[in-house]
Short mmCIF file of C-alpha atoms in Angstrom, two decimals:
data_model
loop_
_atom_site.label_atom_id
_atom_site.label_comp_id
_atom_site.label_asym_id
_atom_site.label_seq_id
_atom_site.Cartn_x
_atom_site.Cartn_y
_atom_site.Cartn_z
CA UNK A 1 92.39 142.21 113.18
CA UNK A 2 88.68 144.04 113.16
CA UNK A 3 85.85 141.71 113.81
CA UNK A 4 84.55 141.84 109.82
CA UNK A 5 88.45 140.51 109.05
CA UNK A 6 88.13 137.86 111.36
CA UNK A 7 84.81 136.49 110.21
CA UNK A 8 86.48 136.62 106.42
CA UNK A 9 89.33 135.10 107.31
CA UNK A 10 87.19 131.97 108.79
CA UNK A 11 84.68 132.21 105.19
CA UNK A 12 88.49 131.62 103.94
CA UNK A 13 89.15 129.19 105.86
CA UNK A 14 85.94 127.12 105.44
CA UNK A 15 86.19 127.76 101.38
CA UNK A 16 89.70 126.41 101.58
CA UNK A 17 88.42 123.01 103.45
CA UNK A 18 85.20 122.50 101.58
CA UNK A 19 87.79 122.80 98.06
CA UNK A 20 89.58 119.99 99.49
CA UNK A 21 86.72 117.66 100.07
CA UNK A 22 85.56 118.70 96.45
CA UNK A 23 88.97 118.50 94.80
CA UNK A 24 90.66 115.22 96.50
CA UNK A 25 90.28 111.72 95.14
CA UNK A 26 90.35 111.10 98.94
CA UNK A 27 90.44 112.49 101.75
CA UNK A 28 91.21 111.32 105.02
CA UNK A 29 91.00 112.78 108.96
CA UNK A 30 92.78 111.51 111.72
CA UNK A 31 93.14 112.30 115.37
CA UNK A 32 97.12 112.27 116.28
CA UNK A 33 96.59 112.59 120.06
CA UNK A 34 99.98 110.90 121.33
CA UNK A 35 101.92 111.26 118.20
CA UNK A 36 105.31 113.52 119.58
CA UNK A 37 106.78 116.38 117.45
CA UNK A 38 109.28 114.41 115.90
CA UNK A 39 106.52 111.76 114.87
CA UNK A 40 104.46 114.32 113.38
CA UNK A 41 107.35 115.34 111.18
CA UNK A 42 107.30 112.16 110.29
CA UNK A 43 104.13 111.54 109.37
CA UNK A 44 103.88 114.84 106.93
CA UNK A 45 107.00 114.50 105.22
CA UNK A 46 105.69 111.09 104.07
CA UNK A 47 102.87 112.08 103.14
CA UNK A 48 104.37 115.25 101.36
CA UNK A 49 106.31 112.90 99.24
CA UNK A 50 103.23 111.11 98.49
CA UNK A 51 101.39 114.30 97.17
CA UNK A 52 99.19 114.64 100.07
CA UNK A 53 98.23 117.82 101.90
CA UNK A 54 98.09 117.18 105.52
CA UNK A 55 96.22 120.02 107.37
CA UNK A 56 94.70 120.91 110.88
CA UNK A 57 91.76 122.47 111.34
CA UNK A 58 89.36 123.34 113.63
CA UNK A 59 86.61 121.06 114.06
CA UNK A 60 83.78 124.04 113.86
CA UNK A 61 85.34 125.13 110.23
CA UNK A 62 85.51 121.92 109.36
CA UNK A 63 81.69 120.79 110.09
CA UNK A 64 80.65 124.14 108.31
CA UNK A 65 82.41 123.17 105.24
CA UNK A 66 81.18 119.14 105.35
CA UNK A 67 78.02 120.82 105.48
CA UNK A 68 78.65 122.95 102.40
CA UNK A 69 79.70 120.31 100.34
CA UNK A 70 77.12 117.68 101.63
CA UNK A 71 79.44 115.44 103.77
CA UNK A 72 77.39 116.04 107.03
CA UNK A 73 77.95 112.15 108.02
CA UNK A 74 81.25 113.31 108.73
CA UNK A 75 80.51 115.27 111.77
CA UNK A 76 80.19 112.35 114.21
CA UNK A 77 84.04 112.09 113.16
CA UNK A 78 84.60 115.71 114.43
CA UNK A 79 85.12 115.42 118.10
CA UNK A 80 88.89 115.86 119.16
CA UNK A 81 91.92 117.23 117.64
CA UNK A 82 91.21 116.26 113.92
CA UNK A 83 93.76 116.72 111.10
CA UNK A 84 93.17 116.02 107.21
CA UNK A 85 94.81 114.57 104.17
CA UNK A 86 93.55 115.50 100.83
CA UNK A 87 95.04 114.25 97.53
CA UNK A 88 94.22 115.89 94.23
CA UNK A 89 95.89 113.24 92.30
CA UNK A 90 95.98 109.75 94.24
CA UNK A 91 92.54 108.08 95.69
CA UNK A 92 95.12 104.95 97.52
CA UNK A 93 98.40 107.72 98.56
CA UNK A 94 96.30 109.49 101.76
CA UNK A 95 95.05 106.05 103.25
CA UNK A 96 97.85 104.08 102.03
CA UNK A 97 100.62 106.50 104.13
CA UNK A 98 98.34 106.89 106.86
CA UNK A 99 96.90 103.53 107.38
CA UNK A 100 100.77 102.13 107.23
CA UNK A 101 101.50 105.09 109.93
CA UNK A 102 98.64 103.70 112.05
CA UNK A 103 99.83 100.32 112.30
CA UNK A 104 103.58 101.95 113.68
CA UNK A 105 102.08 103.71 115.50
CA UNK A 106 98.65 103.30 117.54
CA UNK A 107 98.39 107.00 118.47
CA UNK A 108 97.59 107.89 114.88
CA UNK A 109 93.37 106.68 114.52
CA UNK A 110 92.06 107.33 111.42
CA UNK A 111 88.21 108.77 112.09
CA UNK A 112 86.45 108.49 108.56
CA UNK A 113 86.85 110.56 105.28
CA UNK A 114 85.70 110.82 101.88
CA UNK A 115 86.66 108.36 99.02
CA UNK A 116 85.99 109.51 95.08
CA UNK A 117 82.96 111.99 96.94
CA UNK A 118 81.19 109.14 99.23
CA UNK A 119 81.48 109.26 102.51
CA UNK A 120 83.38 106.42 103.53
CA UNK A 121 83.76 104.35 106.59
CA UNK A 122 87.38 103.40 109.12
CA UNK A 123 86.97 99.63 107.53
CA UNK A 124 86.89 101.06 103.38
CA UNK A 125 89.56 103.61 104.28
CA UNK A 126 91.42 100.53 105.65
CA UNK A 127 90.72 98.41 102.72
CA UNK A 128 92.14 101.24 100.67
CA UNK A 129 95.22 101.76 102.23
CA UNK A 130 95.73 97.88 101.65
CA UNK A 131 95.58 98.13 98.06
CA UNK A 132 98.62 98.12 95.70
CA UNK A 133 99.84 101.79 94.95
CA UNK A 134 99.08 102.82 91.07
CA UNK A 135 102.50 101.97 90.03
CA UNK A 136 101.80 97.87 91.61
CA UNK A 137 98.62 98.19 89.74
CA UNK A 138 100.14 98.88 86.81
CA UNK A 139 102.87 96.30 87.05
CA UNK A 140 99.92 93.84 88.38
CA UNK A 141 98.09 94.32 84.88
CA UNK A 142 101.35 94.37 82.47
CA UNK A 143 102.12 91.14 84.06
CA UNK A 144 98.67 89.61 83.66
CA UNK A 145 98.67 90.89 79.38
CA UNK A 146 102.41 89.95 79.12
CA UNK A 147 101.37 85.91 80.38
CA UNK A 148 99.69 84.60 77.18
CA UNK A 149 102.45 86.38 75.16
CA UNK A 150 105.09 84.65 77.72
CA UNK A 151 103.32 81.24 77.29
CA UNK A 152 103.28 81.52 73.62
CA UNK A 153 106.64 81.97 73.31
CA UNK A 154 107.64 79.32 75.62
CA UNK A 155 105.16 76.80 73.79
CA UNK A 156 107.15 77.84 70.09
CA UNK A 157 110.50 77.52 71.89
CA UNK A 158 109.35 74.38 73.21
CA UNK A 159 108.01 72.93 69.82
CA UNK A 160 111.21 74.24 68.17
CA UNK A 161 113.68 72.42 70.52
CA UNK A 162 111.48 68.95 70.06
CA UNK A 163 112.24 69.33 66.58
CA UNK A 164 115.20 69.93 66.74
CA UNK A 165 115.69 66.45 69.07
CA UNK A 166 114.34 65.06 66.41
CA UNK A 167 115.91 66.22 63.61
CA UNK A 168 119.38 65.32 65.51
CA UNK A 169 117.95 61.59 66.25
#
């Protein structure tokens, strides 16, 4: 590889990782010092099956592109073997997998990331990946509208059985 192809091939690179912060919902980064092979296989088939791309970078591509696309706080996060998870279509999946990972296993920190484009802090990532997935959500909120209909139609069946004691008395 010539010098010029080598300096594209890192523009690439850095395009590819700014994208991510642009395109993701959230992204996460991590440093998996510790984690063995077969826990690393672990870790990104989960999050595969949750949607999320789970990528290593350098940590010099990876502050020109937070630069790029305005995510400088990031860089104190930057020190260390750093990995990221970006999700297109989730904002919970990438913290939810990892932050679940974390607490199996203490080698896996998560460093900081981006939430809906903010910069967001260890503690809000951790919040997040506490949160119900979307499907709970959903199921939270179809249980809350389905109550009054519930209660309703307890109160009638109620009503109708009293009057029907009565009738029979």
């Amino acid at each position: 590889m010539s010098k010029g192809q080598v300096l594209e091939h890192k523009k690439q690179q850095v395009e590819m990782i700014a994208e991510g912060f642009q395109n993701s919902k959230t992204s996460v980064l991590v440093d998996y010092r510790g984690l063995n092979v077969d826990q690393v296989g672990e870790l990104r088939q989960q999050l595969r099956e949750a949607g999320v791309d789970f990528r290593v970078y350098k940590n010099t591509m990876t502050r020109r592109a937070v630069e790029q696309v305005g995510f400088e706080e990031l860089n104190d996060a930057l020190v260390g073997p750093t990995a990221i998870a970006f999700c297109e279509d989730d904002a919970v999946a990438p913290a939810k997998v990892l932050g679940q990972f974390a607490k199996e296993n203490e080698a896996l920190e998560i460093k900081g990331g981006v939430i809906e484009g903010q910069v967001a802090t260890v503690d809000q990532l951790k919040e997040l990946s506490e949160l119900p997935s979307h499907e709970g959500l959903v199921s939270m909120l179809l249980s809350v509208l389905q109550a009054p209909v519930r209660n309703f139609a307890y109160a009638t069946q109620a009503i109708a059985d009293q009057k029907d004691e009565e009738e029979g008395a």
